Coordinates of C-alpha atoms and ligand atoms in Angstrom, one line a residue:
X1 CA 149.7 94.0 87.9
X2 CA 149.1 90.7 89.5
X3 CA 150.8 87.6 88.1
X4 CA 147.7 85.8 86.9
X5 CA 146.4 88.9 85.1
X6 CA 149.7 89.2 83.5
X7 CA 149.4 85.6 82.4
X8 CA 145.8 86.3 81.3
X9 CA 146.7 89.4 79.3
X10 CA 149.6 87.4 77.8
X11 CA 147.0 84.8 77.0
X12 CA 144.8 87.4 75.3
X13 CA 147.7 88.7 73.3
X14 CA 148.5 85.1 72.3
X15 CA 144.9 84.5 71.4
X16 CA 144.7 87.8 69.5
X17 CA 147.9 86.9 67.7
X18 CA 146.5 83.4 66.9
X19 CA 143.3 85.0 65.7
X20 CA 145.2 87.5 63.7
X21 CA 147.2 84.6 62.2
X22 CA 144.1 82.7 61.2
X23 CA 142.6 85.9 59.7
X24 CA 145.8 86.5 57.7
X25 CA 145.8 82.9 56.5
X26 CA 142.1 83.2 55.5
X27 CA 143.0 86.4 53.6
X28 CA 145.9 84.5 52.0
X29 CA 143.5 81.7 51.0
X30 CA 140.9 84.1 49.6
X31 CA 143.7 85.8 47.7
X32 CA 144.8 82.5 46.3
X33 CA 141.2 81.6 45.3
X34 CA 140.9 85.0 43.6
X35 CA 144.1 84.5 41.8
X36 CA 143.0 81.0 40.7
X37 CA 139.8 82.6 39.4
X38 CA 141.7 85.0 37.3
X39 CA 144.0 82.3 36.0
X40 CA 140.9 80.1 35.2
X41 CA 139.5 82.9 33.1
X42 CA 142.8 83.4 31.3
X43 CA 143.0 79.7 30.6
X44 CA 139.3 79.8 29.5
X45 CA 138.5 76.5 31.4
X46 CA 134.8 77.5 31.3
X47 CA 134.5 77.6 27.5
X48 CA 135.1 73.8 27.2
X49 CA 133.8 72.6 30.5
X50 CA 130.4 74.1 30.3
X51 CA 127.6 72.7 28.1
X52 CA 125.4 75.3 26.3
X53 CA 122.8 76.2 28.9
X54 CA 124.5 74.0 31.5
X55 CA 125.9 74.9 34.9
X56 CA 129.4 76.4 34.9
X57 CA 132.2 73.8 34.9
X58 CA 129.7 70.8 35.0
X59 CA 131.1 69.5 31.7
X60 CA 129.2 67.8 28.8
X61 CA 130.4 70.2 26.1
X62 CA 131.1 68.2 23.0
X63 CA 134.3 68.8 21.1
X64 CA 134.1 67.5 17.5
X65 CA 137.3 65.6 16.5
X66 CA 137.8 63.6 13.4
X67 CA 137.8 60.5 15.7
X68 CA 134.4 61.3 17.1
X69 CA 132.9 63.6 19.8
X70 CA 135.0 64.1 22.9
X71 CA 132.9 65.4 25.9
X72 CA 134.5 67.6 28.6
X73 CA 134.1 66.4 32.1
X74 CA 132.6 67.8 35.3
X75 CA 135.4 69.7 37.0
X76 CA 133.3 71.2 39.8
X77 CA 134.4 70.2 43.4
X78 CA 131.5 67.7 43.7
X79 CA 132.7 64.4 45.1
X80 CA 129.9 62.7 43.1
X81 CA 130.7 63.2 39.5
X82 CA 133.2 66.1 39.7
X83 CA 136.8 66.4 40.8
X84 CA 136.1 66.8 44.6
X85 CA 138.3 63.8 45.4
X86 CA 141.3 65.1 43.3
X87 CA 144.4 65.8 45.4
X88 CA 146.5 68.8 44.3
X89 CA 149.0 66.3 42.8
X90 CA 146.3 64.6 40.8
X91 CA 144.9 67.9 39.6
X92 CA 148.4 68.9 38.5
X93 CA 148.8 65.6 36.6
X94 CA 145.5 66.1 34.7
X95 CA 146.3 69.7 33.9
X96 CA 149.9 69.5 32.8
X97 CA 150.3 65.9 31.7
X98 CA 146.9 64.8 30.7
X99 CA 146.6 62.0 33.2
X100 CA 143.3 61.5 35.1
X101 CA 143.1 60.7 38.8
X102 CA 142.4 57.0 37.9
X103 CA 145.6 56.9 35.8
X104 CA 143.9 57.0 32.4
X105 CA 145.1 59.3 29.7
X106 CA 143.1 62.3 28.6
X107 CA 142.6 63.1 25.0
X108 CA 144.5 66.2 23.9
X109 CA 141.1 67.9 23.3
X110 CA 142.0 69.0 26.8
X111 CA 144.9 71.4 26.0
X112 CA 147.4 69.9 28.4
X113 CA 150.0 70.4 25.6
X114 CA 149.8 74.1 26.5
X115 CA 149.0 73.9 30.2
X116 CA 152.2 71.7 30.6
X117 CA 154.0 75.1 30.7
X118 CA 152.0 76.4 33.7
X119 CA 154.0 77.5 36.7
X120 CA 153.6 75.3 39.8
X121 CA 152.3 78.3 41.8
X122 CA 149.6 78.9 39.2
X123 CA 148.5 75.3 39.3
X124 CA 148.2 75.6 43.1
X125 CA 146.0 78.7 42.8
X126 CA 143.8 77.0 40.2
X127 CA 143.4 74.0 42.5
X128 CA 142.3 76.3 45.4
X129 CA 139.8 78.0 43.1
X130 CA 138.3 74.8 41.8
X131 CA 138.0 73.4 45.3
X132 CA 136.8 76.5 47.1
X133 CA 135.6 79.0 44.5
X134 CA 133.4 76.9 42.2
X135 CA 129.9 75.6 43.2
X136 CA 129.8 71.8 43.2
X137 CA 127.4 70.2 40.7
X138 CA 126.6 66.5 41.2
X139 CA 126.5 64.0 38.4
X140 CA 129.1 63.0 35.8
X141 CA 128.9 64.6 32.3
X142 CA 128.1 62.6 29.2
X143 CA 130.8 59.9 28.7
X144 CA 133.1 60.0 25.6
X145 CA 132.8 56.9 23.5
X146 CA 135.2 56.8 20.6
X147 CA 135.4 53.8 18.3
X148 CA 138.2 51.3 18.7
X149 CA 141.2 51.8 18.5
X150 CA 140.8 55.4 19.6
X151 CA 138.9 54.1 22.6
X152 CA 142.2 52.8 23.9
X153 CA 143.3 55.7 26.1
X154 CA 146.7 54.1 26.6
X155 CA 147.4 55.0 23.0
X156 CA 147.7 58.6 24.1
X157 CA 150.9 57.6 25.9
X158 CA 152.4 57.0 22.5
X159 CA 151.0 60.3 21.2
X160 CA 152.4 62.1 24.2
X161 CA 155.8 60.6 23.6
X162 CA 155.7 61.9 20.0
X163 CA 154.1 65.3 20.6
X164 CA 154.1 66.4 24.3
X165 CA 157.0 68.7 25.1
X166 CA 157.3 68.5 28.8
X167 CA 159.9 71.2 29.1
X168 CA 158.7 73.9 31.6
X169 CA 158.1 77.5 30.5
X170 CA 161.6 79.1 30.1
X171 CA 161.7 82.9 30.3
X172 CA 164.0 84.4 27.7
X173 CA 166.5 86.6 29.7
X174 CA 167.3 88.6 26.5
X175 CA 163.7 89.8 26.3
X176 CA 161.8 92.2 28.6
X177 CA 159.7 91.2 31.6
X178 CA 156.6 92.3 29.6
X179 CA 157.5 90.1 26.6
X180 CA 158.1 87.1 28.9
X181 CA 154.7 87.7 30.7
X182 CA 153.1 87.8 27.2
X183 CA 154.9 84.6 26.2
X184 CA 153.6 82.8 29.3
X185 CA 150.1 84.0 28.7
X186 CA 150.0 83.1 25.0
X187 CA 151.9 79.8 25.2
X188 CA 150.6 78.4 28.5
X189 CA 147.4 80.0 29.8
X190 CA 145.5 81.3 26.7
X191 CA 146.7 78.4 24.6
X192 CA 146.3 80.6 21.4
X193 CA 148.3 78.0 19.4
X194 CA 145.6 75.3 19.9
X195 CA 143.5 77.3 17.4
X196 CA 146.0 79.4 15.5
X197 CA 148.6 76.7 14.7
X198 CA 147.9 74.2 11.9
X199 CA 147.8 70.5 12.9
X200 CA 149.4 67.4 11.2
X201 CA 147.7 64.2 10.2
X202 CA 147.8 62.9 13.8
X203 CA 146.1 66.2 15.0
X204 CA 149.3 67.5 16.7
X205 CA 150.3 71.2 16.3
X206 CA 153.0 71.6 13.6
X207 CA 155.9 73.2 15.5
X208 CA 157.5 74.6 12.3
X209 CA 154.2 76.4 11.5
X210 CA 153.5 78.0 14.8
X211 CA 150.7 80.5 14.6
X212 CA 150.5 80.4 10.8
X213 CA 146.8 79.7 10.9
X214 CA 144.7 76.6 11.7
X215 CA 141.3 75.2 10.7
X216 CA 138.6 74.9 13.3
X217 CA 135.6 73.2 11.7
X218 CA 133.9 75.7 9.5
X219 CA 136.1 78.5 10.9
X220 CA 139.7 79.5 10.3
X221 CA 142.0 80.9 12.9
X222 CA 144.2 83.2 10.8
X223 CA 148.0 83.7 10.7
X224 CA 148.9 85.9 13.8
X225 CA 152.7 85.8 13.3
X226 CA 154.5 89.1 12.9
X227 CA 154.6 88.8 9.1
X228 CA 153.5 92.1 7.5
X229 CA 151.6 90.5 4.6
X230 CA 150.1 87.2 6.0
X231 CA 150.1 88.1 9.7
X232 CA 149.7 91.0 12.1
X233 CA 152.8 93.0 11.0
X234 CA 150.5 95.8 9.8
X235 CA 148.6 96.0 13.2
X236 CA 149.9 98.3 16.0
X237 CA 150.3 97.0 19.5
X238 CA 147.3 99.0 20.7
X239 CA 145.1 97.6 17.8
X240 CA 145.9 94.0 19.0
X241 CA 145.0 95.0 22.5
X242 CA 141.7 96.6 21.3
X243 CA 140.9 93.5 19.3
X244 CA 141.5 91.1 22.3
X245 CA 139.6 93.4 24.7
X246 CA 136.6 94.3 22.6
X247 CA 136.6 91.9 19.6
X248 CA 136.8 94.6 17.0
X249 CA 139.2 97.1 15.4
X250 CA 137.6 99.4 12.8
X251 CA 139.3 99.1 9.5
X252 CA 140.9 95.8 10.4
X253 CA 138.8 93.0 11.8
X254 CA 136.0 91.7 14.0
X255 CA 135.8 88.5 16.1
X256 CA 133.1 86.0 15.4
X257 CA 132.8 82.2 16.1
X258 CA 135.4 80.7 18.4
X259 CA 137.4 83.9 18.6
X260 CA 134.3 85.8 19.8
X261 CA 134.0 83.1 22.6
X262 CA 137.7 83.5 23.5
X263 CA 137.1 87.3 23.8
X264 CA 133.8 87.0 25.7
X265 CA 134.8 84.3 28.2
X266 CA 138.5 85.0 28.6
X267 CA 140.4 87.9 27.0
X268 CA 138.1 90.8 27.9
X269 CA 138.6 89.9 31.6
X270 CA 142.3 90.2 31.5
X271 CA 144.1 93.2 33.0
X272 CA 145.3 95.9 30.6
X273 CA 148.9 95.1 31.5
X274 CA 148.3 91.4 30.6
X275 CA 146.7 92.3 27.3
X276 CA 149.5 94.7 26.4
X277 CA 152.0 91.9 27.3
X278 CA 150.2 89.5 24.9
X279 CA 150.3 92.1 22.1
X280 CA 154.0 92.7 22.7
X281 CA 154.7 89.0 22.4
X282 CA 152.4 88.3 19.5
X283 CA 153.9 91.2 17.5
X284 CA 157.2 89.5 17.9
X285 CA 156.2 85.9 16.8
X286 CA 158.6 84.7 14.1
X287 CA 157.0 85.7 10.7
X288 CA 155.6 83.1 8.5
X289 CA 154.5 84.1 5.0
X290 CA 152.0 82.3 2.8
X291 CA 153.4 82.7 -0.7
X292 CA 150.0 83.2 -2.2
X293 CA 149.4 86.4 -0.2
X294 CA 150.0 89.6 -2.1
X295 CA 149.1 92.3 0.4
X296 CA 147.7 92.4 4.0
X297 CA 144.0 91.3 4.3
X298 CA 142.9 94.7 5.7
X299 CA 144.3 96.6 2.7
X300 CA 141.8 95.2 0.2
X301 CA 138.6 97.0 -0.6
X302 CA 136.9 100.2 -1.7
X303 CA 133.3 101.3 -1.3
X304 CA 131.3 100.3 -4.3
X305 CA 127.6 100.4 -4.8
X306 CA 125.5 98.8 -7.4
X307 CA 122.4 100.3 -5.8
X308 CA 121.9 102.8 -8.6
X309 CA 121.6 100.1 -11.2
X310 CA 119.4 98.0 -8.9
X311 CA 117.0 100.9 -8.0
X312 CA 113.9 100.5 -9.9
X313 CA 114.3 96.7 -10.2
X314 CA 110.9 95.5 -9.1
X315 CA 110.6 93.4 -6.0
X316 CA 114.2 92.7 -5.3
X317 CA 114.2 89.9 -2.8
X318 CA 116.2 86.9 -1.7
X319 CA 114.5 84.7 -4.3
X320 CA 116.3 81.8 -5.8
X321 CA 117.0 83.6 -9.1
X322 CA 118.5 86.7 -7.5
X323 CA 122.2 87.3 -8.3
X324 CA 124.8 88.4 -5.8
X325 CA 124.2 92.1 -6.1
X326 CA 120.4 91.7 -5.6
X327 CA 121.0 89.4 -2.6
X328 CA 123.4 91.8 -1.1
X329 CA 120.9 94.7 -1.5
X330 CA 118.1 92.6 0.0
X331 CA 119.8 90.9 3.0
X332 CA 123.1 92.7 3.8
X333 CA 122.8 96.3 2.8
X334 CA 120.3 97.3 5.5
X335 CA 123.1 97.0 8.0
X336 CA 126.4 97.2 6.1
X337 CA 125.0 99.9 3.8
X338 CA 124.6 99.8 0.0
X339 CA 128.3 100.8 -0.5
X340 CA 129.4 98.2 2.1
X341 CA 130.9 101.1 4.2
X342 CA 129.0 100.1 7.4
X343 CA 127.1 102.5 9.7
X344 CA 128.5 105.8 10.7
X345 CA 129.5 104.6 14.2
X346 CA 130.8 101.3 12.6
X347 CA 128.6 99.3 14.9
X348 CA 127.7 97.7 11.5
X349 CA 131.3 97.4 10.2
X350 CA 132.7 98.4 6.8
X351 CA 133.2 95.4 4.6
X352 CA 136.1 97.1 2.9
X353 CA 139.3 97.0 4.9
X354 CA 138.1 93.9 6.7
X355 CA 140.4 90.9 7.0
X356 CA 137.5 88.5 6.6
X357 CA 137.1 89.6 3.0
X358 CA 140.7 90.4 2.2
X359 CA 142.7 87.4 3.4
X360 CA 143.5 84.5 1.1
X361 CA 141.0 82.2 2.7
X362 CA 137.2 82.4 2.4
X363 CA 136.2 80.1 5.3
X364 CA 135.4 82.9 7.8
X365 CA 133.3 84.8 5.2
X366 CA 131.2 81.7 4.6
X367 CA 131.0 80.8 8.3
X368 CA 129.9 84.3 9.2
X369 CA 127.1 84.4 6.6
X370 CA 126.0 80.9 7.9
X371 CA 126.2 81.6 11.6
X372 CA 126.3 85.3 12.1
X373 CA 128.1 87.1 14.9
X374 CA 127.1 87.0 18.6
X375 CA 129.5 88.5 21.1
X376 CA 129.1 90.2 24.5
X377 CA 132.2 92.2 25.3
X378 CA 133.2 95.6 26.4
X379 CA 129.8 96.1 27.9
X380 CA 128.2 95.8 24.4
X381 CA 126.1 93.2 22.6
X382 CA 127.1 92.7 19.0
X383 CA 124.8 90.7 16.8
X384 CA 124.5 89.8 13.2
X385 CA 121.9 87.2 12.2
X386 CA 123.1 84.0 10.4
X387 CA 121.6 82.9 7.1
X388 CA 122.1 79.2 7.6
X389 CA 119.4 76.5 7.8
X390 CA 118.3 77.6 11.3
X391 CA 118.2 81.3 10.3
X392 CA 115.3 83.2 11.9
X393 CA 115.5 85.9 9.2
X394 CA 116.2 84.3 5.9
X395 CA 117.7 80.9 5.3
X396 CA 119.8 81.1 2.0
X397 CA 120.7 78.1 -0.2
X398 CA 124.4 77.1 -0.8
X399 CA 124.3 78.8 -4.2
X400 CA 122.8 82.0 -2.8
X401 CA 125.5 82.2 -0.1
X402 CA 128.2 81.5 -2.7
X403 CA 126.7 84.3 -4.9
X404 CA 126.5 86.9 -2.1
X405 CA 130.0 85.9 -0.9
X406 CA 131.4 86.3 -4.3
X407 CA 129.7 89.6 -4.8
X408 CA 131.1 91.0 -1.5
X409 CA 134.6 89.7 -2.4
X410 CA 134.5 91.4 -5.8
X411 CA 133.1 94.7 -4.5
X412 CA 134.8 95.1 -1.1
X413 CA 137.5 92.4 -0.7
X414 CA 140.0 90.2 -2.5
X415 CA 138.5 89.8 -6.0
X416 CA 140.8 86.9 -6.8
X417 CA 138.9 84.7 -4.3
X418 CA 135.9 82.6 -5.3
X419 CA 133.4 80.7 -3.2
X420 CA 131.5 77.7 -4.6
X421 CA 128.3 76.1 -3.5
X422 CA 130.4 73.0 -2.6
X423 CA 132.5 75.2 -0.2
X424 CA 129.2 76.3 1.5
X425 CA 127.9 72.8 1.7
X426 CA 131.2 71.6 3.3
X427 CA 131.0 74.5 5.8
X428 CA 127.5 73.5 6.8
X429 CA 128.9 70.1 7.6
X430 CA 131.4 71.7 9.9
X431 CA 134.2 72.3 7.4
X432 CA 136.4 70.0 5.3
X433 CA 137.3 67.0 7.5
X434 CA 141.0 66.9 8.5
X435 CA 143.3 64.5 6.7
X436 CA 143.0 61.8 9.4
X437 CA 139.3 61.5 8.7
X438 CA 139.6 61.9 4.9
X439 CA 142.0 58.9 4.5
X440 CA 140.4 55.7 3.3
X441 CA 138.5 54.0 6.1
X442 CA 141.3 51.6 6.8
X443 CA 143.9 54.2 7.4
X444 CA 142.7 55.5 10.8
X445 CA 142.8 51.9 12.0
X446 CA 146.4 51.5 10.8
X447 CA 147.4 54.8 12.4
X448 CA 145.4 53.9 15.5
X449 CA 147.2 50.5 15.7
X450 CA 150.5 52.1 15.3
X451 CA 149.7 54.6 18.1
X452 CA 148.6 51.7 20.3
X453 CA 151.9 49.9 19.7
X454 CA 153.8 53.1 20.4
X455 CA 151.7 53.4 23.6
X456 CA 152.7 50.0 24.8
X457 CA 156.3 50.6 24.0
X458 CA 156.2 53.9 26.0
X459 CA 154.5 52.1 28.9
X460 CA 157.1 49.3 28.9
X461 CA 159.8 51.8 28.6
X462 CA 158.4 53.9 31.5
X463 CA 158.2 50.7 33.7
X464 CA 161.8 49.7 32.8
X465 CA 163.0 53.2 33.7
X466 CA 161.1 53.2 37.0
X467 CA 162.1 49.6 37.9
Ligands
HEC1 C1 139.8 73.3 24.7 C2 138.9 72.7 25.6 C3 139.3 72.6 27.1 C4 139.8 73.6 27.9 C5 140.1 75.0 27.5 C6 140.0 73.0 29.2 N1 139.6 71.7 29.2 FE1 139.8 70.3 30.8 N2 139.1 68.9 29.6 C7 138.7 69.0 28.3 C8 138.2 67.7 27.8 C9 137.6 67.5 26.4 C10 138.4 66.8 28.9 C11 138.0 65.3 28.8 C12 139.1 64.6 28.0 C13 138.9 63.1 28.0 O1 137.9 62.6 28.4 O2 139.9 62.5 27.6 C14 139.0 67.5 30.0 C15 139.3 67.0 31.2 C16 139.8 67.7 32.3 C17 140.1 67.1 33.6 C18 140.0 65.6 34.0 C19 138.8 65.5 34.8 C20 138.3 64.0 35.0 O3 137.5 63.6 34.2 O4 138.8 63.4 35.9 C21 140.5 68.2 34.4 C22 140.9 68.1 35.9 C23 140.4 69.4 33.6 N3 140.0 69.0 32.3 C24 140.6 70.6 34.1 C25 140.7 71.8 33.3 C26 141.0 73.1 33.8 C27 141.4 73.4 35.3 C28 141.1 73.9 32.8 C29 141.5 75.4 32.7 C30 142.8 75.6 33.3 C31 140.6 73.1 31.6 N4 140.4 71.8 32.0 C32 140.5 73.7 30.3 C33 138.7 70.1 27.5 C34 139.2 71.4 27.9
HEC2 C1 139.1 78.8 20.3 C2 140.0 79.1 19.2 C3 140.8 80.4 19.3 C4 141.7 80.8 20.4 C5 141.9 80.1 21.7 C6 142.3 82.0 20.0 N1 141.8 82.4 18.7 FE1 142.3 84.1 17.7 N2 141.0 83.7 16.2 C7 140.3 82.5 16.1 C8 139.4 82.6 15.0 C9 138.4 81.5 14.5 C10 139.6 83.9 14.4 C11 138.9 84.5 13.2 C12 137.7 85.3 13.7 C13 136.9 86.1 12.7 O1 137.5 86.5 11.7 O2 135.7 86.3 12.9 C14 140.6 84.5 15.2 C15 141.1 85.8 14.9 C16 142.2 86.4 15.6 C17 142.8 87.7 15.3 C18 142.4 88.5 14.1 C19 143.3 88.2 12.9 C20 142.8 88.8 11.6 O3 143.6 88.8 10.7 O4 141.6 89.1 11.5 C21 143.7 87.9 16.2 C22 144.6 89.1 16.3 C23 143.7 86.8 17.1 N3 142.8 85.9 16.8 C24 144.6 86.6 18.2 C25 144.5 85.6 19.2 C26 145.4 85.5 20.3 C27 146.5 86.5 20.7 C28 145.0 84.5 21.0 C29 145.4 84.0 22.4 C30 145.5 85.1 23.4 C31 143.9 83.9 20.3 N4 143.6 84.6 19.2 C32 143.2 82.7 20.7 C33 140.3 81.4 17.0 C34 141.0 81.4 18.3
HEC3 C1 121.2 93.0 11.1 C2 122.4 93.6 10.7 C3 123.3 92.8 9.8 C4 123.0 92.1 8.6 C5 121.6 92.0 7.9 C6 124.2 91.6 8.1 N1 125.2 91.9 9.0 FE1 127.2 91.4 8.7 N2 127.6 92.2 10.5 C7 126.7 92.8 11.4 C8 127.4 93.0 12.7 C9 126.7 93.7 13.9 C10 128.7 92.5 12.5 C11 129.8 92.4 13.6 C12 130.4 93.7 14.1 C13 131.4 93.4 15.2 O1 131.9 92.3 15.3 O2 131.7 94.3 15.9 C14 128.8 92.0 11.2 C15 130.0 91.5 10.7 C16 130.1 91.0 9.4 C17 131.4 90.6 8.8 C18 132.7 90.5 9.5 C19 132.8 89.2 10.4 C20 134.1 88.8 10.8 O3 134.2 87.7 11.5 O4 135.1 89.4 10.6 C21 131.1 90.2 7.5 C22 132.1 89.7 6.5 C23 129.7 90.5 7.3 N3 129.2 90.9 8.4 C24 129.1 90.2 6.1 C25 127.7 90.2 5.9 C26 127.0 89.8 4.8 C27 127.7 89.2 3.5 C28 125.7 89.9 5.0 C29 124.5 89.5 4.1 C30 124.5 88.1 3.8 C31 125.5 90.5 6.3 N4 126.8 90.7 6.9 C32 124.3 90.9 6.9 C33 125.4 93.1 11.1 C34 124.7 92.6 10.0

């Protein structure tokens, strides 16, 4: 072989190697983007960063807070309105510490208090996905305009000092690899606590009450600790997996409202191994018992029918004068059956042995009658119409909803519970306002002022430490 052809073939080999290297790198990049996509699903970024009917991740979804509406921002890679100019370090600061590229503090409506536990490699993958796997959409989302003093974003520095635990996720060497994977998914990515943990007067999660149940507007995210009476102690691991994957477990519960969204956008897309890990971890959450609870929510109920006494009653309809039994017969029984036992295949679920009617809290029963159920998961569409003001079938009054709710509680659920027309009216307004909003008008100002002062102290303190 002549010298120059040797050189040439060496050149070819080199070129081939170089090409191979580029291809390998491209593969690695695609893998990273794919991993980022999976993580974004697990973290459910889309749920908050997409307005209803809007483009994915273009922002503009309004999150009601007692301080006012906080709008999510455009996190597509557009350089005009999105986060296209974010460096990886800036993305990391927004995600894990709630600090925007321009240095301003984000409100904790963005769950950085959970994402602070994300592993650096996962942040890297998420960044690659948002830069290369998401379609850019130009234009900033609707701006958040909270009243003074909440408009002072620096106040969040004080809030962070009080409530942001910056400790990274620490695996527990005494527990299994699966338990630790579950802990990471639940605590960091899926941010389950942001809904299931009650909040204090300053809207921070109460650490001593982790997963004991939290209010979400008209809805209630129940106790999911391992307690056998108030929590999930009576659920098997595979039932928890089934609930997260499909949104339903016959004889236990169905997912409506915000939980239906979490199942639809996030949980159903997780691998079976990840769902099992979540179940293992959740089943081991330190038990917290509500002293008012006598027995687990799913234990309540028997099949009772008043249909025999109603038969022959002329023109039973959802008229104003109809009592709970008549209303149930007119507007619920066609699906849930006169005895409340549900359809044979349980597509229309039994109302007995259903946590929504058995637990010591009526919020989800009221919310489900007002808003119905809409969930796409497990390849199926699940639909129950709502009976609120915008009902297409049959808007019911506050008193009618209270009557039918009380009837179902008495027949199929926890008969000790009562729903009043006032409860229904509050639910229509988005639930009882949290303490912060209920205090006399001056109080939020005082608290806000205090937070601003704390913010300034934190800022000075930070400067002192740096200088
Ligand atoms: C529970 C709702 C919620 C979830 C889930 C959520 N975000 Fe956010 N995010 C928000 C809100 C609200 C804001 C704006 C807050 C503000 O203006 O102070 C925000 C702001 C941001 C910002 C700052 C952008 C800017 O304006 O410069 C980034 C970046 C971001 N989110 C990324 C993400 C990513 C990535 C995920 C998923 C890993 C995610 N968010 C999940 C609610 C959410
Ligand atoms: C966006 C808020 C939100 C998030 C995030 C969320 N949940 Fe829920 N969850 C709810 C609400 C609300 C309900 C009640 C749904 C209903 O009864 O229709 C619920 C119900 C449940 C139930 C049924 C409990 C019962 O007694 O009926 C389980 C189990 C559950 N969630 C587990 C989880 C786990 C595990 C995570 C994290 C992987 C999670 N949830 C994340 C809001 C949320
Ligand atoms: C058109 C059929 C239909 C009608 C009418 C109907 N439901 Fe439902 N209901 C459903 C379906 C479907 C589900 C959800 C099943 C699932 O999630 O898998 C459901 C779920 C429920 C749940 C459990 C929700 C949860 O979050 O746990 C309750 C409670 C309930 N219905 C009560 C009622 C009451 C009370 C009425 C009458 C005011 C009524 N339903 C009318 C179809 C119906």
